[in-house]
């Protein structure tokens, strides 16, 4: 913005010199020439000052306005009485825009007021043309300030988006490298280690735990951070449940965004299902969590290979005041507007949970 302002300044000073030479009407031509030469020098100096970020200080901006007001105030000294335009003319727009760029809306409006008061102070009269010029100043300054403010906000958003895109790309690259190397090596150790005897069994178990933990970490890293919008990746949240012994989570590779409060309830429901597996099947029982995303809903199934739930056991537990299934699972799902279907028998127990998106 400052660099384009420098281009505008040289156009304005050239326009000012041309108009003053064309109109003439100077009571003191020599002094007028000195003032015009001083405006050219100041245009060069202030353009140089604004060219470097370190020199764009408040002092230079205030000096810019002081020079513009001084050039305007000296108009009655060098021009004949009854003049129609001030000596600097539109050249003062440079200071106006500098204030708008530096202080945005407030700066543009303040500069427009100062220049308007300075213009009227040298004239002592108001015509339709003068009013039009003042109106343009009072409108143009704030508009430029608003535009600069909008550009800065847009640049900040673009910068954040570029950093997030770069981070996502790097995470994808690292996840691919980890998957192709470390995860495959851990899976191989887990399969082949039992051949080494009791120590190999323990080594295989540790390799399996590390593989599971690493897969969970990769999924969590791939989660899209939408905290400002209140959105959370349900895949990453459910993948963290793999840290529980015996739990395996299968989920889509891409993030599935839901409202943060909804995700907390989904995780609570699945955790309640897994707690029942531990309580009724055993602490070492295996459980599988499957996540499937549809355009209108998220489907989650929780399955174990236990003995199943005897007929009428859930109703009996509810009559006894034990509301784990009725409240923690079905109650939460109902509050989210979803469905909870139970399938149980000698093959085990499976919860089919559906949550609207």
Coordinates of C-alpha atoms in Angstrom, one line a residue:
X1 CA 0.0 0.0 0.0
X2 CA 2.8 2.4 0.9
X3 CA 4.6 1.7 -2.4
X4 CA 1.5 2.4 -4.5
X5 CA 1.0 5.5 -2.4
X6 CA 4.5 6.7 -3.5
X7 CA 3.5 6.3 -7.1
X8 CA 0.3 8.3 -6.4
X9 CA 2.3 11.0 -4.6
X10 CA 4.5 11.7 -7.7
X11 CA 1.4 11.8 -9.9
X12 CA -0.3 14.3 -7.5
X13 CA 2.8 16.6 -7.2
X14 CA 3.1 16.6 -11.0
X15 CA -0.6 17.5 -11.2
X16 CA -0.2 20.3 -8.6
X17 CA 2.7 21.9 -10.4
X18 CA 0.9 21.8 -13.8
X19 CA -2.3 23.3 -12.4
X20 CA -0.5 26.1 -10.6
X21 CA 1.6 27.0 -13.6
X22 CA -1.6 27.0 -15.8
X23 CA -3.7 29.1 -13.4
X24 CA -1.0 31.6 -12.4
X25 CA -2.6 34.2 -10.1
X26 CA 0.3 34.5 -7.6
X27 CA 0.9 37.6 -5.6
X28 CA 4.4 36.2 -4.8
X29 CA 5.5 34.0 -7.7
X30 CA 9.0 33.4 -6.3
X31 CA 7.8 32.2 -2.9
X32 CA 5.2 30.1 -4.7
X33 CA 7.9 28.4 -6.7
X34 CA 9.9 27.7 -3.6
X35 CA 6.9 26.1 -2.0
X36 CA 6.2 23.9 -5.0
X37 CA 9.9 22.9 -5.0
X38 CA 9.6 22.1 -1.3
X39 CA 6.6 19.9 -2.1
X40 CA 8.6 18.0 -4.6
X41 CA 11.4 17.5 -2.1
X42 CA 9.0 16.4 0.6
X43 CA 7.4 13.9 -1.8
X44 CA 10.8 12.3 -2.4
X45 CA 11.7 12.3 1.3
X46 CA 8.4 10.9 2.6
X47 CA 8.3 8.2 -0.2
X48 CA 11.8 7.2 0.8
X49 CA 10.7 7.1 4.5
X50 CA 7.7 4.9 3.8
X51 CA 9.6 2.6 1.5
X52 CA 11.2 0.6 4.4
X53 CA 9.0 -1.0 7.1
X54 CA 11.3 0.1 9.9
X55 CA 10.8 3.8 8.9
X56 CA 7.0 3.7 8.9
X57 CA 6.8 5.3 12.3
X58 CA 4.2 7.5 13.9
X59 CA 6.6 10.5 13.7
X60 CA 6.8 10.4 9.9
X61 CA 3.1 10.1 9.6
X62 CA 2.5 13.1 11.8
X63 CA 5.2 15.1 9.9
X64 CA 3.5 14.2 6.7
X65 CA 0.2 15.7 7.9
X66 CA 2.0 18.8 9.3
X67 CA 3.7 19.5 5.9
X68 CA 0.3 19.2 4.1
X69 CA -1.4 21.6 6.5
X70 CA 1.5 24.0 6.3
X71 CA 1.4 24.1 2.5
X72 CA -2.3 24.7 2.7
X73 CA -2.0 27.4 5.3
X74 CA 0.6 29.3 3.2
X75 CA -1.8 29.6 0.2
X76 CA -3.1 33.1 1.1
X77 CA 0.5 34.3 1.4
X78 CA 1.4 33.4 -2.2
X79 CA -1.9 33.7 -4.1
X80 CA -4.0 36.6 -5.1
X81 CA -7.2 37.3 -3.0
X82 CA -10.2 35.4 -4.0
X83 CA -8.3 32.3 -5.1
X84 CA -10.4 29.2 -5.9
X85 CA -8.0 26.4 -5.0
X86 CA -5.2 26.0 -2.4
X87 CA -1.6 25.8 -3.5
X88 CA -1.2 22.0 -2.8
X89 CA -4.6 21.1 -4.2
X90 CA -5.0 17.3 -4.4
X91 CA -1.4 16.8 -3.2
X92 CA -2.7 16.6 0.4
X93 CA -4.4 13.3 -0.5
X94 CA -1.0 11.7 0.1
X95 CA -1.1 12.6 3.8
X96 CA -4.7 11.5 4.0
X97 CA -4.1 8.1 2.6
X98 CA -0.9 7.7 4.7
X99 CA -3.0 8.2 7.8
X100 CA -5.7 5.8 6.5
X101 CA -3.1 3.1 5.9
X102 CA -1.3 3.7 9.2
X103 CA -4.4 4.0 11.5
X104 CA -7.1 2.5 9.3
X105 CA -10.7 3.9 9.7
X106 CA -10.0 6.2 12.6
X107 CA -6.8 7.6 10.9
X108 CA -8.6 8.2 7.6
X109 CA -11.5 10.0 9.3
X110 CA -9.2 12.1 11.5
X111 CA -7.0 13.1 8.6
X112 CA -10.0 14.1 6.5
X113 CA -11.3 16.3 9.3
X114 CA -7.9 18.0 9.8
X115 CA -7.5 18.7 6.1
X116 CA -11.1 20.0 5.8
X117 CA -10.7 22.3 8.7
X118 CA -7.4 23.5 7.4
X119 CA -8.9 24.2 3.9
X120 CA -11.8 26.2 5.4
X121 CA -9.5 28.2 7.6
X122 CA -7.6 29.5 4.6
X123 CA -10.7 30.5 2.6
X124 CA -13.3 32.0 5.0
X125 CA -16.0 31.1 2.5
X126 CA -17.8 27.9 1.2
X127 CA -18.9 27.3 -2.3
X128 CA -20.4 24.2 -4.0
X129 CA -17.1 23.2 -5.4
X130 CA -15.3 23.6 -2.0
X131 CA -18.1 21.6 -0.4
X132 CA -17.7 18.8 -3.0
X133 CA -13.9 18.6 -2.3
X134 CA -14.4 18.4 1.4
X135 CA -17.1 15.8 1.0
X136 CA -14.8 13.6 -1.0
X137 CA -12.1 14.0 1.7
X138 CA -14.5 13.0 4.5
X139 CA -15.7 10.0 2.5
X140 CA -12.5 8.9 0.9
X141 CA -10.3 8.8 4.0
X142 CA -12.5 6.4 6.0
X143 CA -13.2 4.2 2.9
X144 CA -9.4 3.7 2.4
X145 CA -9.0 3.0 6.1
X146 CA -11.7 0.3 6.0
X147 CA -10.2 -1.2 2.9
X148 CA -6.7 -1.5 4.5
X149 CA -8.3 -3.1 7.6
X150 CA -10.1 -5.6 5.4
X151 CA -6.9 -6.4 3.5
X152 CA -5.0 -7.0 6.7
X153 CA -7.7 -9.4 8.1
X154 CA -7.8 -11.2 4.7
X155 CA -4.0 -11.5 4.7
X156 CA -4.0 -12.9 8.2
X157 CA -6.6 -15.5 7.4
X158 CA -4.7 -16.5 4.2
X159 CA -1.5 -16.8 6.2
X160 CA -3.2 -19.1 8.8
X161 CA -4.7 -21.2 6.0
X162 CA -1.3 -21.6 4.2
X163 CA 0.4 -22.6 7.5
X164 CA -2.4 -25.2 8.2
X165 CA -2.2 -26.6 4.7
X166 CA 1.6 -26.9 4.9
X167 CA 1.3 -28.6 8.3
X168 CA -1.3 -31.0 6.9
X169 CA 0.9 -31.8 4.0
X170 CA 3.8 -32.5 6.3
X171 CA 1.7 -34.7 8.6
X172 CA 0.6 -36.7 5.6
X173 CA 4.1 -37.2 4.4
X174 CA 5.3 -38.2 7.8
X175 CA 2.4 -40.6 8.3
X176 CA 3.1 -42.2 5.0
X177 CA 6.8 -42.6 5.9
X178 CA 5.9 -44.1 9.3
X179 CA 3.3 -46.4 7.8
X180 CA 5.7 -47.7 5.2
X181 CA 8.5 -48.2 7.6
X182 CA 7.9 -48.3 11.4
X183 CA 4.4 -49.7 11.4
X184 CA 5.2 -52.5 9.0
X185 CA 8.3 -53.4 11.0
X186 CA 6.3 -53.5 14.3
X187 CA 3.7 -55.7 12.6
X188 CA 6.4 -58.1 11.4
X189 CA 7.9 -58.2 14.9
X190 CA 4.5 -58.9 16.4
X191 CA 3.9 -61.8 14.0
X192 CA 7.4 -63.4 14.1
X193 CA 8.5 -62.7 17.7
X194 CA 6.5 -65.7 19.3
X195 CA 8.9 -68.0 17.4
X196 CA 11.6 -66.9 19.8
X197 CA 10.0 -68.4 22.8
X198 CA 8.6 -66.8 26.0
X199 CA 10.8 -63.7 25.6
X200 CA 9.6 -63.4 22.0
X201 CA 6.0 -63.6 23.1
X202 CA 6.6 -60.6 25.4
X203 CA 8.4 -58.8 22.7
X204 CA 5.6 -59.4 20.3
X205 CA 3.1 -58.1 22.8
X206 CA 5.1 -54.9 23.3
X207 CA 5.5 -54.4 19.5
X208 CA 1.7 -54.8 19.1
X209 CA 1.0 -52.2 21.8
X210 CA 3.5 -49.8 20.2
X211 CA 2.0 -50.3 16.8
X212 CA -1.5 -49.6 18.2
X213 CA -0.3 -46.5 20.0
X214 CA 1.5 -45.2 16.9
X215 CA -1.6 -45.8 14.7
X216 CA -3.7 -43.9 17.2
X217 CA -1.2 -41.0 17.2
X218 CA -1.2 -40.8 13.4
X219 CA -5.0 -40.6 13.4
X220 CA -5.1 -37.9 16.0
X221 CA -2.5 -35.9 14.1
X222 CA -4.6 -36.1 11.0
X223 CA -7.6 -34.7 12.9
X224 CA -8.7 -31.3 11.5
X225 CA -8.4 -28.5 14.1
X226 CA -11.7 -26.7 13.9
X227 CA -11.9 -25.5 17.5
X228 CA -12.8 -22.0 16.5
X229 CA -15.9 -23.3 14.8
X230 CA -16.6 -25.8 17.6
X231 CA -16.0 -28.9 15.3
X232 CA -14.0 -31.9 16.3
X233 CA -12.9 -35.0 14.4
X234 CA -14.9 -38.0 15.8
X235 CA -12.5 -40.5 14.2
X236 CA -9.5 -39.1 16.1
X237 CA -11.5 -39.0 19.3
X238 CA -12.7 -42.7 19.0
X239 CA -9.2 -43.8 17.9
X240 CA -7.9 -42.8 21.2
X241 CA -9.9 -45.6 22.8
X242 CA -7.4 -48.1 21.3
X243 CA -5.2 -47.3 24.3
X244 CA -7.6 -49.4 26.3
X245 CA -6.4 -53.1 26.5
X246 CA -8.0 -55.4 23.9
X247 CA -9.8 -52.6 21.9
X248 CA -9.4 -52.3 18.2
X249 CA -10.8 -49.3 16.3
X250 CA -11.4 -49.4 12.5
X251 CA -12.3 -46.0 11.1
X252 CA -12.2 -44.1 7.8
X253 CA -8.9 -42.5 6.8
X254 CA -10.4 -39.0 6.5
X255 CA -11.6 -36.8 9.4
X256 CA -15.3 -36.8 10.2
X257 CA -16.2 -33.5 11.8
X258 CA -19.0 -33.2 14.4
X259 CA -20.0 -30.6 17.0
X260 CA -17.6 -30.8 19.9
X261 CA -20.4 -31.5 22.4
X262 CA -21.8 -34.3 20.2
X263 CA -18.3 -35.9 19.9
X264 CA -18.0 -35.9 23.7
X265 CA -21.3 -37.8 24.0
X266 CA -20.4 -40.3 21.2
X267 CA -17.1 -41.1 23.0
X268 CA -19.0 -41.4 26.3
X269 CA -21.5 -43.9 24.8
X270 CA -18.8 -46.0 23.2
X271 CA -16.8 -45.9 26.4
X272 CA -19.9 -47.2 28.3
X273 CA -20.2 -50.1 25.9
X274 CA -16.5 -51.0 26.4
X275 CA -16.9 -50.7 30.2
X276 CA -19.7 -53.3 30.0
X277 CA -17.3 -55.6 28.0
X278 CA -14.7 -55.3 30.8
X279 CA -17.3 -55.8 33.6
X280 CA -19.2 -58.8 32.1
X281 CA -16.8 -60.5 29.7
X282 CA -13.4 -59.8 31.4
X283 CA -10.6 -57.3 31.7
X284 CA -8.7 -59.1 28.9
X285 CA -11.6 -59.5 26.5
X286 CA -11.3 -58.3 23.0
X287 CA -13.6 -55.6 21.6
X288 CA -13.9 -54.1 18.2
X289 CA -15.2 -50.5 17.4
X290 CA -16.1 -49.9 13.8
X291 CA -16.8 -46.3 12.6
X292 CA -18.6 -45.6 9.3
X293 CA -19.5 -42.1 8.0
X294 CA -22.5 -41.4 5.8
X295 CA -23.6 -38.0 4.5
X296 CA -26.4 -37.8 7.0
X297 CA -25.1 -39.9 9.9
X298 CA -22.2 -41.5 11.7
X299 CA -22.6 -45.2 12.4
X300 CA -20.6 -46.8 15.2
X301 CA -20.7 -50.5 16.1
X302 CA -19.1 -52.0 19.3
X303 CA -18.7 -55.8 19.3
X304 CA -17.3 -58.4 21.7
X305 CA -17.1 -62.2 21.7
X306 CA -18.5 -62.8 25.1
X307 CA -21.4 -65.1 26.2
X308 CA -24.0 -62.5 25.4
X309 CA -26.7 -60.9 27.5
X310 CA -29.4 -63.3 28.9
X311 CA -32.9 -62.6 27.8
X312 CA -34.6 -60.1 30.2
X313 CA -31.4 -59.2 32.0
X314 CA -31.5 -55.5 30.9
X315 CA -35.1 -55.0 32.0
X316 CA -34.3 -56.7 35.3
X317 CA -31.3 -54.4 35.8
X318 CA -33.4 -51.3 35.0
X319 CA -36.0 -52.4 37.6
X320 CA -33.2 -52.8 40.2
X321 CA -32.1 -49.2 39.5
X322 CA -29.0 -50.1 37.5
X323 CA -29.3 -47.7 34.6
X324 CA -25.9 -48.2 32.8
X325 CA -27.5 -49.3 29.5
X326 CA -30.7 -47.4 29.8
X327 CA -29.0 -44.1 30.7
X328 CA -25.4 -44.1 29.7
X329 CA -26.0 -45.7 26.3
X330 CA -29.6 -45.5 25.1
X331 CA -30.3 -42.3 27.0
X332 CA -27.3 -40.4 25.5
X333 CA -28.0 -41.7 22.0
X334 CA -31.7 -40.6 22.3
X335 CA -30.6 -37.1 23.4
X336 CA -28.5 -36.8 20.3
X337 CA -31.4 -37.9 18.1
X338 CA -29.9 -41.2 17.2
X339 CA -30.6 -44.9 17.5
X340 CA -29.1 -47.7 19.6
X341 CA -29.8 -51.3 18.4
X342 CA -28.6 -54.2 20.4
X343 CA -27.8 -57.7 19.1
X344 CA -26.7 -60.3 21.6
X345 CA -26.4 -64.1 21.8
X346 CA -23.9 -66.9 22.0
X347 CA -21.8 -65.1 19.3
X348 CA -21.3 -62.2 21.6
X349 CA -22.8 -58.7 22.0
X350 CA -22.9 -55.9 19.4
X351 CA -24.2 -52.4 19.7
X352 CA -25.2 -50.6 16.5
X353 CA -25.2 -46.8 17.2
X354 CA -26.3 -44.1 14.7
X355 CA -25.8 -40.4 15.3
X356 CA -27.2 -37.8 12.9
X357 CA -24.7 -35.3 11.3

